[in-house]
Short mmCIF file of C-alpha atoms (C1' of nucleotides) in Angstrom, two decimals:
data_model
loop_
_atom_site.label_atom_id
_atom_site.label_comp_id
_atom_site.label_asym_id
_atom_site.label_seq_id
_atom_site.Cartn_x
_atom_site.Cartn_y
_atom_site.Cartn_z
CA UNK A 28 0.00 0.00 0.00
CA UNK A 29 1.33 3.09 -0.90
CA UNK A 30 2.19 5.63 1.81
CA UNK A 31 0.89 9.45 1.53
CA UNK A 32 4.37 10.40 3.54
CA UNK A 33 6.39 8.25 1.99
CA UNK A 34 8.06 10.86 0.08
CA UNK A 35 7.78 13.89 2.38
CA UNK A 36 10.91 14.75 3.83
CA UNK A 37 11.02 18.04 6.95
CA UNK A 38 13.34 20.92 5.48
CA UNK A 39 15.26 20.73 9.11
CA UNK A 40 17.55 24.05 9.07
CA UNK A 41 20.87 22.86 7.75
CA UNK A 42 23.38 24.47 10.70
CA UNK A 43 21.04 21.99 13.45
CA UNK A 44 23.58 19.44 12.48
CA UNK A 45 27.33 19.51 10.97
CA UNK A 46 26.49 16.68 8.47
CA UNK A 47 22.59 15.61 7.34
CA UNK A 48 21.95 12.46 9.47
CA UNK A 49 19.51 11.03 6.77
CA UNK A 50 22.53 10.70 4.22
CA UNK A 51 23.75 7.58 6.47
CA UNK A 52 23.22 4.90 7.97
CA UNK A 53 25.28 6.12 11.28
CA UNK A 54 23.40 9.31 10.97
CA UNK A 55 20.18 6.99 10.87
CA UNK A 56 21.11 5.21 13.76
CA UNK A 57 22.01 8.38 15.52
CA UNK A 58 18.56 9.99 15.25
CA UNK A 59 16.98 6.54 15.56
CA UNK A 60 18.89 5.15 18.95
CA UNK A 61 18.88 9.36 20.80
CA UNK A 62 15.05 8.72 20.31
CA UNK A 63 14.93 5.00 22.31
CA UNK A 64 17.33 6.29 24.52
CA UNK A 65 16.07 9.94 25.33
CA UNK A 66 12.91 8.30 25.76
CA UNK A 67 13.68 6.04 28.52
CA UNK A 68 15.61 8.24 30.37
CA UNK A 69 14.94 11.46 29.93
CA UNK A 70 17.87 14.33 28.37
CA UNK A 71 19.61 14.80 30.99
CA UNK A 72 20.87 11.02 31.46
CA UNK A 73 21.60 11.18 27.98
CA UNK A 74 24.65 11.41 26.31
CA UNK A 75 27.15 10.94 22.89
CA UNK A 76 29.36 8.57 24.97
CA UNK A 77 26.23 6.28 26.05
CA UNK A 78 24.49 6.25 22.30
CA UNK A 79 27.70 5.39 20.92
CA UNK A 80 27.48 2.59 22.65
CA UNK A 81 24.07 1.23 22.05
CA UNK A 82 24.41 1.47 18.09
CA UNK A 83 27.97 0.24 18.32
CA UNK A 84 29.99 2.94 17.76
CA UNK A 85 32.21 6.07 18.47
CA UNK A 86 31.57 9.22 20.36
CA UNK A 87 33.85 11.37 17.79
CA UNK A 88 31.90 9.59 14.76
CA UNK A 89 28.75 11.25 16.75
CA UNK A 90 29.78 14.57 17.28
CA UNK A 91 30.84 14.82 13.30
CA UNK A 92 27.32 15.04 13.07
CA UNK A 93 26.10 17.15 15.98
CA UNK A 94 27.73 19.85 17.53
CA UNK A 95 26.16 18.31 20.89
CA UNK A 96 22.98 17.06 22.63
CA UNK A 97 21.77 20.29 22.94
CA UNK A 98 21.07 20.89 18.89
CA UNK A 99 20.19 16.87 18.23
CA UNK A 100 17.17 17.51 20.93
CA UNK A 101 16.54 20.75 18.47
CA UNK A 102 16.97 18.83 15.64
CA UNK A 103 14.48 16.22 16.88
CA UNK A 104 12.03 19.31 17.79
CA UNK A 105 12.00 20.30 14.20
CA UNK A 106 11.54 16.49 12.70
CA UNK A 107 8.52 16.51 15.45
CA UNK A 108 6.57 19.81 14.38
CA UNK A 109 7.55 19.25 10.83
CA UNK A 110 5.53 16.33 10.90
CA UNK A 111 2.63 17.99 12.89
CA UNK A 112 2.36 20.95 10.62
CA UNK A 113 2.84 18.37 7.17
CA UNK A 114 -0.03 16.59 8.53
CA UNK A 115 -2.02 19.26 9.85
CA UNK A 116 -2.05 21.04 6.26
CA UNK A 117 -2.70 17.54 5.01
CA UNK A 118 -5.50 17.22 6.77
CA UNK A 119 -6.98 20.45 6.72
CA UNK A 120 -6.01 22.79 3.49
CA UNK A 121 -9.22 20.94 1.72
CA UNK A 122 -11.99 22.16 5.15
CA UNK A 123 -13.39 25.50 4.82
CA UNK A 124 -12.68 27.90 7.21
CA UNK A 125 -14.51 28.02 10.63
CA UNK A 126 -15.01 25.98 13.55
CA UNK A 127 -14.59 22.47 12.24
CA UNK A 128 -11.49 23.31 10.49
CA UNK A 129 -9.60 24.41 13.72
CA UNK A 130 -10.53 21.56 15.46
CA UNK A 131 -9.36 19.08 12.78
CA UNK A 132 -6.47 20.95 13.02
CA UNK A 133 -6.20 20.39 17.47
CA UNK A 134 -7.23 16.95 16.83
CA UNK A 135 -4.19 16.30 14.42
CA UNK A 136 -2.14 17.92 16.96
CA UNK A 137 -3.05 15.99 19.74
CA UNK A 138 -2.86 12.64 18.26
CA UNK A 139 0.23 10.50 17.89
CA UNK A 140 2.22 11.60 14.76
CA UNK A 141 2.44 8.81 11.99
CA UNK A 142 6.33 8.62 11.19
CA UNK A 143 6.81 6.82 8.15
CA UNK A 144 8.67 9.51 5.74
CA UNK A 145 11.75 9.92 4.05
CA UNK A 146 14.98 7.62 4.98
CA UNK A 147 14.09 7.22 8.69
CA UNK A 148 11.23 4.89 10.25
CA UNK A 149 10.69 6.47 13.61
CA UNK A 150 8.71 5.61 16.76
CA UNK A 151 6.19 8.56 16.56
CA UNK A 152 4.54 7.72 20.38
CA UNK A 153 8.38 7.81 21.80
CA UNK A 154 9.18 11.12 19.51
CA UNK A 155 6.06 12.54 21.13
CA UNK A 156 6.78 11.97 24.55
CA UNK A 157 10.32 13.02 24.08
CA UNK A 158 8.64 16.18 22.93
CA UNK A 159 6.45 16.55 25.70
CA UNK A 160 8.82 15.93 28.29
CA UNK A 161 11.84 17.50 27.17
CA UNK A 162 11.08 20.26 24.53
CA UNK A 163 10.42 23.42 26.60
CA UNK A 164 14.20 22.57 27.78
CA UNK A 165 15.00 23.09 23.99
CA UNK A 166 14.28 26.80 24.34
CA UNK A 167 14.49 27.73 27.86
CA UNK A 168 18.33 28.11 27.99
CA UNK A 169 21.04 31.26 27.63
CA UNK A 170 21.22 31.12 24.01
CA UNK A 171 17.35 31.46 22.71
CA UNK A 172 17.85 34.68 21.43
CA UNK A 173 20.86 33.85 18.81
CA UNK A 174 19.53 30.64 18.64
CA UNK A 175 15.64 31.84 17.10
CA UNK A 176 17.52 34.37 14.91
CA UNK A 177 19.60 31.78 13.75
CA UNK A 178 16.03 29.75 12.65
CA UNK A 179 16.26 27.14 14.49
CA UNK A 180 12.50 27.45 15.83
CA UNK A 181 11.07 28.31 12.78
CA UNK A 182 9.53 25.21 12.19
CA UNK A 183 7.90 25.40 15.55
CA UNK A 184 6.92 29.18 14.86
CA UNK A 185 5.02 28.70 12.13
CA UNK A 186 3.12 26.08 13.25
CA UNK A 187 1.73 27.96 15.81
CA UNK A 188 1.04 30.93 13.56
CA UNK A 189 -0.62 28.60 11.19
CA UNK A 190 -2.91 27.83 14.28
CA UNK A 191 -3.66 31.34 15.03
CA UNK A 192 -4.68 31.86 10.91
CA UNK A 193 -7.61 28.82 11.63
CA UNK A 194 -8.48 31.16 14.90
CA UNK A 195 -8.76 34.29 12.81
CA UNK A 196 -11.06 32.68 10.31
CA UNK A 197 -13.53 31.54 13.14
CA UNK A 198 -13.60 35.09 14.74
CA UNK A 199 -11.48 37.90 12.95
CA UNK A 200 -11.87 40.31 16.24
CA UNK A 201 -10.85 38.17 18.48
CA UNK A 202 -7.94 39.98 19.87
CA UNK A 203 -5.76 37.24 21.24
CA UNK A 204 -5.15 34.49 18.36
CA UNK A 205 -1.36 34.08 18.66
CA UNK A 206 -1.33 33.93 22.96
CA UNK A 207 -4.50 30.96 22.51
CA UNK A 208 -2.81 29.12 19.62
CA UNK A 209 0.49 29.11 21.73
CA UNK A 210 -1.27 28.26 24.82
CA UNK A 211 -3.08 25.22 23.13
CA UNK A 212 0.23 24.02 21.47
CA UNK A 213 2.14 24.28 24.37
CA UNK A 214 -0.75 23.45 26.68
CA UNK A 215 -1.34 20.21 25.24
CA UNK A 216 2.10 19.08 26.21
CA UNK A 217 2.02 20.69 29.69
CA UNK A 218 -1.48 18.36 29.88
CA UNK A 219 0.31 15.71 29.02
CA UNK A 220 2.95 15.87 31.08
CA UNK A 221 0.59 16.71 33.90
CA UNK A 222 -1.27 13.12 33.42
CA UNK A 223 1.92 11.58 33.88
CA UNK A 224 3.17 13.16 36.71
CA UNK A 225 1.06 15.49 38.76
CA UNK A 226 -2.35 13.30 38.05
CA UNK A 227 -4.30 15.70 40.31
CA UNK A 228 -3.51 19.32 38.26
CA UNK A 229 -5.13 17.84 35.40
CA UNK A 230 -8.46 16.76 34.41
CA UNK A 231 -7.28 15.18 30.86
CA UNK A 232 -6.37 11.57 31.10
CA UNK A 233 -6.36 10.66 27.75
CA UNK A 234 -6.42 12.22 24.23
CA UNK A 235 -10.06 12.20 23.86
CA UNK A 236 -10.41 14.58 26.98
CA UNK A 237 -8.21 16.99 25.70
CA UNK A 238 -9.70 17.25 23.08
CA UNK A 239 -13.27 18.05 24.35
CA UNK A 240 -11.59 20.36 27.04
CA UNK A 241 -10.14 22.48 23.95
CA UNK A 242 -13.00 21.70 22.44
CA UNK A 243 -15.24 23.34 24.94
CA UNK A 244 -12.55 26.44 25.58
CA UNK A 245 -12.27 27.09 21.35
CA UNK A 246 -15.55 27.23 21.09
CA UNK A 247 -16.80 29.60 24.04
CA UNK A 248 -13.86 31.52 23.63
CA UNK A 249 -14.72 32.24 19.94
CA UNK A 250 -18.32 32.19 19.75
CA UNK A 251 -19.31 35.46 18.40
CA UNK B 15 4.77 51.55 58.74
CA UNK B 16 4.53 48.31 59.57
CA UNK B 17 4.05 45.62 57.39
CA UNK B 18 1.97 43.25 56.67
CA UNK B 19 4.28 40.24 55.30
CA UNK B 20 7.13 40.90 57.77
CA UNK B 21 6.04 38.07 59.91
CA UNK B 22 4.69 35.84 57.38
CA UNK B 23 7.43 32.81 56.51
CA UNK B 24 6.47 29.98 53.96
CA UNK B 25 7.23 26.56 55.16
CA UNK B 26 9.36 25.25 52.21
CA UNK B 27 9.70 21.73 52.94
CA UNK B 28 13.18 21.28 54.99
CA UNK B 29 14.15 18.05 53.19
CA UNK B 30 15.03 20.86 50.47
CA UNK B 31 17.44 21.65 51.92
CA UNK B 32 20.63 20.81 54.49
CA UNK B 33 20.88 23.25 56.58
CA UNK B 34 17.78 26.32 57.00
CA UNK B 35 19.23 29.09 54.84
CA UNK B 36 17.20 31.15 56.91
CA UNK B 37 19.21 30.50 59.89
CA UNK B 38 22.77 32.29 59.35
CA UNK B 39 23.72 35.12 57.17
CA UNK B 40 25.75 33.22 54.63
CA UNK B 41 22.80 30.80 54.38
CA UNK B 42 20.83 34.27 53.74
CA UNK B 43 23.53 35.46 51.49
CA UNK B 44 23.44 31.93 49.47
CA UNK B 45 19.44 33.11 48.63
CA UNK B 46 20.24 36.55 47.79
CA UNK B 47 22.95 35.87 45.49
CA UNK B 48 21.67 32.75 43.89
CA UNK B 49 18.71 34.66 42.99
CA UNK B 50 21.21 37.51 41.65
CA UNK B 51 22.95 35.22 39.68
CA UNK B 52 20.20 32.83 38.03
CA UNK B 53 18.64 35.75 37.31
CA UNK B 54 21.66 37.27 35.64
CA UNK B 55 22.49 34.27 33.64
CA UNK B 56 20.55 31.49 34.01
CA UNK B 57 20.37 28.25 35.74
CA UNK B 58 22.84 26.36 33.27
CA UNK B 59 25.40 29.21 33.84
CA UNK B 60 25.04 29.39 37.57
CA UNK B 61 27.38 27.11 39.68
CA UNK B 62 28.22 27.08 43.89
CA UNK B 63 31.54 28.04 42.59
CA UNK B 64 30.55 31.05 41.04
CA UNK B 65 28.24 31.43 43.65
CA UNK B 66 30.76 30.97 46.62
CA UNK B 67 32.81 33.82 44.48
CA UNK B 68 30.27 36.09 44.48
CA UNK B 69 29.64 35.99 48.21
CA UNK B 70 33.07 35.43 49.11
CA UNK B 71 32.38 32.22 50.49
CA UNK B 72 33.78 28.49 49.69
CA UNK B 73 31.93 25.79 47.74
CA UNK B 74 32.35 23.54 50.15
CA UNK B 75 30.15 25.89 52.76
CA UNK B 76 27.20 26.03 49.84
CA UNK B 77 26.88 22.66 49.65
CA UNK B 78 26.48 22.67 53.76
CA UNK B 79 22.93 24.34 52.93
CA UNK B 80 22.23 22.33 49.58
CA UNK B 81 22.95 19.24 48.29
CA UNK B 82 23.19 20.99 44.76
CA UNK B 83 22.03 23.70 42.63
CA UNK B 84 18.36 21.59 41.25
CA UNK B 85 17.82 21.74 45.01
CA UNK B 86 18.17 25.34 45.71
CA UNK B 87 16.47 25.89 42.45
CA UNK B 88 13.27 24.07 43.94
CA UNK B 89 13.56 25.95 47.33
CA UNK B 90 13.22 29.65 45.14
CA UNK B 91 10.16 27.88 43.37
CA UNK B 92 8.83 27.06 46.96
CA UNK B 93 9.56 30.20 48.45
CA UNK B 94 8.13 32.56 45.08
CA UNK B 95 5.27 30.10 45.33
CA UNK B 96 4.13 30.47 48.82
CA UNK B 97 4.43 34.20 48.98
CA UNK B 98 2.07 33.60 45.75
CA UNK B 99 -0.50 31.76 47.97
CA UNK B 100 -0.11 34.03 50.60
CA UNK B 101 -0.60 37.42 48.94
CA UNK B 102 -3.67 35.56 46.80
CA UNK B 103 -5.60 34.41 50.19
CA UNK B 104 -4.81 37.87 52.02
CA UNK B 105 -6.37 39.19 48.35
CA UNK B 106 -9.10 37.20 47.92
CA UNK B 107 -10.61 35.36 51.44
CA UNK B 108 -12.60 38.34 52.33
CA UNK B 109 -14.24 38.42 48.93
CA UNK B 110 -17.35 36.40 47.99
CA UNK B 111 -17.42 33.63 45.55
CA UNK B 112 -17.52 34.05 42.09
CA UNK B 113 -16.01 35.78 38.86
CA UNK B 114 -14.74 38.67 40.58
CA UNK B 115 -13.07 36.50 43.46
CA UNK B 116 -11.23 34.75 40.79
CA UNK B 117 -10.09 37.74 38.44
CA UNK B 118 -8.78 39.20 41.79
CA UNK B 119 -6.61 35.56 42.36
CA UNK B 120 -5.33 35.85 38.64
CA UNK B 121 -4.97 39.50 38.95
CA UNK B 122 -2.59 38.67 42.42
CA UNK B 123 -0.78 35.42 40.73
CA UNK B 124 0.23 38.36 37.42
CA UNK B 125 1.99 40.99 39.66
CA UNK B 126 5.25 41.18 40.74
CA UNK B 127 5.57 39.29 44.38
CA UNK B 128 5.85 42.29 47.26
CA UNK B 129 8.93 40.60 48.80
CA UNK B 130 9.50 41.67 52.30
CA UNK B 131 9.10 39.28 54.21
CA UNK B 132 10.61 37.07 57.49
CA UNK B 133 14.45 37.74 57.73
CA UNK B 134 14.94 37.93 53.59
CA UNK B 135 14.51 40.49 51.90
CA UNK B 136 14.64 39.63 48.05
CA UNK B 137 13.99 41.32 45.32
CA UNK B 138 10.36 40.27 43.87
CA UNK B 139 11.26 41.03 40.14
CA UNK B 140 14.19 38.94 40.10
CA UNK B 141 12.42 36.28 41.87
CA UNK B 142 9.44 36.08 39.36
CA UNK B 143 12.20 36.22 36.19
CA UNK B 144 13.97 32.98 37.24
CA UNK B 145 10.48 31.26 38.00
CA UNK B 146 9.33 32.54 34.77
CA UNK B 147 12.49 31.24 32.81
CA UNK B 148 13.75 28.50 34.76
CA UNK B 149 10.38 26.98 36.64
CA UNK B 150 9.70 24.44 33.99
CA UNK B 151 13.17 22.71 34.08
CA UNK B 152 12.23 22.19 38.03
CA UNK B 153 10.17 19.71 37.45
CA UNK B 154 10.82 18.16 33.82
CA UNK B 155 13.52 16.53 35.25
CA UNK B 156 13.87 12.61 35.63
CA UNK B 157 13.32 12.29 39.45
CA UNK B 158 9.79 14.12 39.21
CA UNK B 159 8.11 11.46 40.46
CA UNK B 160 10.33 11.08 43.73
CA UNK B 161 10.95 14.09 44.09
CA UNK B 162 7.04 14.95 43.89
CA UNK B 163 6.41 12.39 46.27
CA UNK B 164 8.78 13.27 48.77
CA UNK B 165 6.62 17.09 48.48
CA UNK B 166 9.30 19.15 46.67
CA UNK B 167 6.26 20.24 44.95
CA UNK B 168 3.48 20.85 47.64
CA UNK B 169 3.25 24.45 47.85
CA UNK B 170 2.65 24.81 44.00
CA UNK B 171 0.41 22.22 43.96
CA UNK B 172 -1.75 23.41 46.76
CA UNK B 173 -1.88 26.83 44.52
CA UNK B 174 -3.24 25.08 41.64
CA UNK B 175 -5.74 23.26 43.34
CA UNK B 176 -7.12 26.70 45.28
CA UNK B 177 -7.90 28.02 41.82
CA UNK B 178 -9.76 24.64 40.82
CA UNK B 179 -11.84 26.07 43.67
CA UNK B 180 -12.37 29.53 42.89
CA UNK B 181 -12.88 28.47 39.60
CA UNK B 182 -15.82 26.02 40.63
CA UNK B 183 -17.21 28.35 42.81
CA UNK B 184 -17.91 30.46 39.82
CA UNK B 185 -19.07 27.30 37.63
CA UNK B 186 -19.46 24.14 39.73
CA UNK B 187 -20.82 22.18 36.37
CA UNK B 188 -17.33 22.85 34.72
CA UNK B 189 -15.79 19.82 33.97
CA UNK B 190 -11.83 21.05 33.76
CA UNK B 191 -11.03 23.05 36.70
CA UNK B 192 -7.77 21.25 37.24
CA UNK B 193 -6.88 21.63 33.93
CA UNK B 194 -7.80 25.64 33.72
CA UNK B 195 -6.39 26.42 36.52
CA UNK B 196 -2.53 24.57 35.84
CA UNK B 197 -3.32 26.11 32.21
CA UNK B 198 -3.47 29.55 33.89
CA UNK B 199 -0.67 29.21 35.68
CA UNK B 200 1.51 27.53 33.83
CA UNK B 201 0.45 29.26 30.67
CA UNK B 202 0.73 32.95 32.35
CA UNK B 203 4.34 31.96 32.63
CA UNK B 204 5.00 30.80 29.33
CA UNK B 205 3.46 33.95 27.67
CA UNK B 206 5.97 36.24 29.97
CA UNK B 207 8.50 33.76 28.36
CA UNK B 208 7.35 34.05 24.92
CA UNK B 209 6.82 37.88 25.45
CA UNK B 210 10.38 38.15 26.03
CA UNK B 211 12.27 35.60 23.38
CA UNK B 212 9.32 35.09 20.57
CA UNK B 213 7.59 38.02 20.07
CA UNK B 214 5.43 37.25 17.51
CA UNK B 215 3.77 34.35 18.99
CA UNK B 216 1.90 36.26 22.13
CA UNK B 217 -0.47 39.13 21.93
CA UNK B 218 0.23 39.71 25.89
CA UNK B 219 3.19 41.63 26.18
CA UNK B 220 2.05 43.73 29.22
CA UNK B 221 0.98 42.32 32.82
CA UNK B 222 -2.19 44.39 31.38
CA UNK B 223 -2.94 42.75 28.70
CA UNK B 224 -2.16 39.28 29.84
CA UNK B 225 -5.08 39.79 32.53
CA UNK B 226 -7.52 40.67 29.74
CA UNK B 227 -6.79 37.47 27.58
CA UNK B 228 -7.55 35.49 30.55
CA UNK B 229 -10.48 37.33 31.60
CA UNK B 230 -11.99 37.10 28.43
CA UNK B 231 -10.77 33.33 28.57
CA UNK B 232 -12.25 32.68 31.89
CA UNK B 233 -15.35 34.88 31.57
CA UNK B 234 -16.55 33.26 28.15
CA UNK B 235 -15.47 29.53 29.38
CA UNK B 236 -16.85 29.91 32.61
CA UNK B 237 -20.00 31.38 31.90
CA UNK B 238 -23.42 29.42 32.14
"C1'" DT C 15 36.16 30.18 78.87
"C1'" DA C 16 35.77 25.57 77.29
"C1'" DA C 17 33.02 22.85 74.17
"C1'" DA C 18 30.38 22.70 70.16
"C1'" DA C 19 29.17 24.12 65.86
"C1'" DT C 20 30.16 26.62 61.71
"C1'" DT C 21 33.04 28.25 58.12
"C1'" DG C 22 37.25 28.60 55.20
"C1'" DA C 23 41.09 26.72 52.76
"C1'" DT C 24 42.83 23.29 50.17
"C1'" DA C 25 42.90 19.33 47.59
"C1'" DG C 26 41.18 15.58 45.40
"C1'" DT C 27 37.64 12.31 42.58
"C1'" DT C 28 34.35 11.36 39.07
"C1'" DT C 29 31.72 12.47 35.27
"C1'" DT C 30 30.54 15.12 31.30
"C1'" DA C 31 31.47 17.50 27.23
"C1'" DC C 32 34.30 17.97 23.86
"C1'" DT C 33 38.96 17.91 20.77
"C1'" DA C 34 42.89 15.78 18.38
"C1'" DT C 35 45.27 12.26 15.92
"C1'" DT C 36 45.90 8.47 13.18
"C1'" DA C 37 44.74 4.05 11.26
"C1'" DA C 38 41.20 1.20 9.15
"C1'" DA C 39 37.31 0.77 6.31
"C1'" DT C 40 34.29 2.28 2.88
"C1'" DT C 41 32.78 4.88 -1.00
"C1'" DT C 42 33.51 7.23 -5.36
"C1'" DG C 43 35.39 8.55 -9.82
"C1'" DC C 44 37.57 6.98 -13.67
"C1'" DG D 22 39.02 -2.84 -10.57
"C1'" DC D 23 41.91 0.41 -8.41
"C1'" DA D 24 43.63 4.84 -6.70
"C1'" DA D 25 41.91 8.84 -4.33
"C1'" DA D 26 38.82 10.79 -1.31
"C1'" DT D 27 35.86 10.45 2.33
"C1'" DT D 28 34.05 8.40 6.39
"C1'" DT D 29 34.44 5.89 10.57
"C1'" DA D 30 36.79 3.62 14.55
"C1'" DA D 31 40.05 3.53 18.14
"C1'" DT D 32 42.49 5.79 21.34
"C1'" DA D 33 43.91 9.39 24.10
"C1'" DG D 34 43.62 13.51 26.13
"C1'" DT D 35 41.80 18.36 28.06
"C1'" DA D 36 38.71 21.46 30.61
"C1'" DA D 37 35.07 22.27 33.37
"C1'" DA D 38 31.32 20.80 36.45
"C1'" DA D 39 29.71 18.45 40.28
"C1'" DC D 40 30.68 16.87 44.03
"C1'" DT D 41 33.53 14.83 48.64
"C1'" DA D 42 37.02 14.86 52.30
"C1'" DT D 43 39.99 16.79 55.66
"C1'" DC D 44 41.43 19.84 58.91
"C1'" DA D 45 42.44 24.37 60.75
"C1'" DA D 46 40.40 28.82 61.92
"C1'" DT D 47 36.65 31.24 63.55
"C1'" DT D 48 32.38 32.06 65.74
"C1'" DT D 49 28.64 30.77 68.73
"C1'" DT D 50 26.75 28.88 72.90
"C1'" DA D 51 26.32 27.08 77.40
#
DNA sequence: TAAAATTGATAGTTTTACTATTAAATTTGC
DNA sequence: GCAAATTTAATAGTAAAACTATCAATTTTA
């Protein structure tokens, strides 16, 4: 059966890495063993001397392809929303504006991306949780200024101002589009990360009820 | 003139720390400074040896008080947080239930903390900065779960949950308090943070207009 | 003022993050 | 199919961070 993503590919910006991991098969194993292993144990844990290691090889062969953990966790950011948005305008470009359109476009977000693109085969559930566990570290640090000017957000950015376009068609005077798409985005993965870890400052257990909680807050909050 | 908060003192849990800080003037200087120099440059950046420079102390004494810096990081989220509580039940417990009651509580949890308080006396602005920048990496961290067990996390927690209740005093039907209220929270801090480093993707770049996104937000969601 | 507790000075260990060098293996161009 | 170019592996080493240990000097307290 032939695969709708089979030939997309996520324009990741070139100076994330110092050689393009998907022209290898180290560089495969790179982004596919960080993933396993930044899944199980978190970023911090995680280092080059460890995943050379598990795929067999050298901590200099790694860093010829990263400059450090630091922009591979970026890197992996990017291959994340890329996905998001490529399915998200997928799944929505053919809707008409309103309602229904934004939230086909939340319940894309919220669901597990399907990762079968390009050169790598990924584990989309352990990309997600990577994401929601360890991507607001990818931007809180010293260098976010230099860092977003050198593009390395981008991806990210427009995602969320593709979000706040579907808000603008549902209610054009709504005054507050960008601040509610980037509090759904980043929301969602607060929510998430809630469920797993502080169960009772949460009241969405499971995709379906974060949906209907956006659900319910979209639509109030835009009715006109 | 006498204030109010000069004999108010937040019980941050004292498995937080070795030794009180509160107790001896280089355990006070250890606060002030830290706070100084997270603030300055950020928690990555900030060491006890550049810590013990600053305050012409030894590293060796700092880690008498703290068993490291993720520690002392979680003791400035306890204290910013219980000054929080306090100033929002000295705000709000005289007022009656409902909307008003919890615009005042969001209108309390937006302003700079009025730090003067038990033998510190710290500096309210600096205080919210590092909670705004460096709060998340408190607790996305791979010992969450013991560490949130063992209570690290108490004081925020009991915040959240007191605006679950003002927020089902206004709208007992409403299905996700838990989640508003950590999305308020959490989210007020994030659009500081995006304010700051990604411009484009808040509307809310006053303490002004923050409060009117959320009381639109909570006014439309909350209504019945 | 003696005992107890705290702090300072110094030094050392372990781990992480990263760099350098060279040989072996693999790929590529012809 | 082979020489040249590139990539990778193996090894070693540096610098800084994150601690730990020891003991003398100072301060506190009883």
């Amino acid at each position: 059966m032939h695969n709708l993503l089979s030939n997309f590919r996520v324009d990741v910006n070139p100076s994330l890495y110092l050689k393009d991991p998907e022209s290898s098969s180290l560089g495969q194993n790179i982004i596919k063993s960080s993933i396993d292993l930044i899944d199980l144990h978190g970023i911090e844990e995680f280092n080059f001397k460890k995943l050379a290691k598990e795929i067999g090889s050298t901590e200099s062969s790694i860093y010829r392809y990263f400059e450090n953990k630091q922009r591979l966790l970026l890197y992996l950011s990017s291959l994340y929303w890329g996905i998001m948005e490529f399915q998200l305008v997928m799944e929505t470009n053919s809707m008409k504006a309103g309602m229904q359109r934004l939230m086909k476009a939340v319940e894309v977000l919220f669901s597990t991306p399907k990762l079968n693109y390009s050169s790598f085969k990924l584990d989309g559930a352990k990309l997600r949780h990577i994401i929601n566990s360890e991507f607001v570290k990818a931007y809180h640090n010293k260098h976010v200024d230099e860092q977003n000017k050198a593009g390395y957000f981008s991806i990210y950015k427009r995602l969320v101002l593709r979000i706040s376009e579907l808000i603008n068609d549902v209610n054009a005077s709504y005054s507050y589009s960008n601040s509610l798409s980037s509090m759904i985005i980043e929301g969602s993965l607060n929510q998430y990360f809630l469920s797993e870890h502080f169960h009772s400052l949460t009241d969405c257990h499971s995709e379906d009820n974060l949906y209907l909680f956006y659900e319910d807050l979209l639509t109030k909050t835009l009715k006109q």
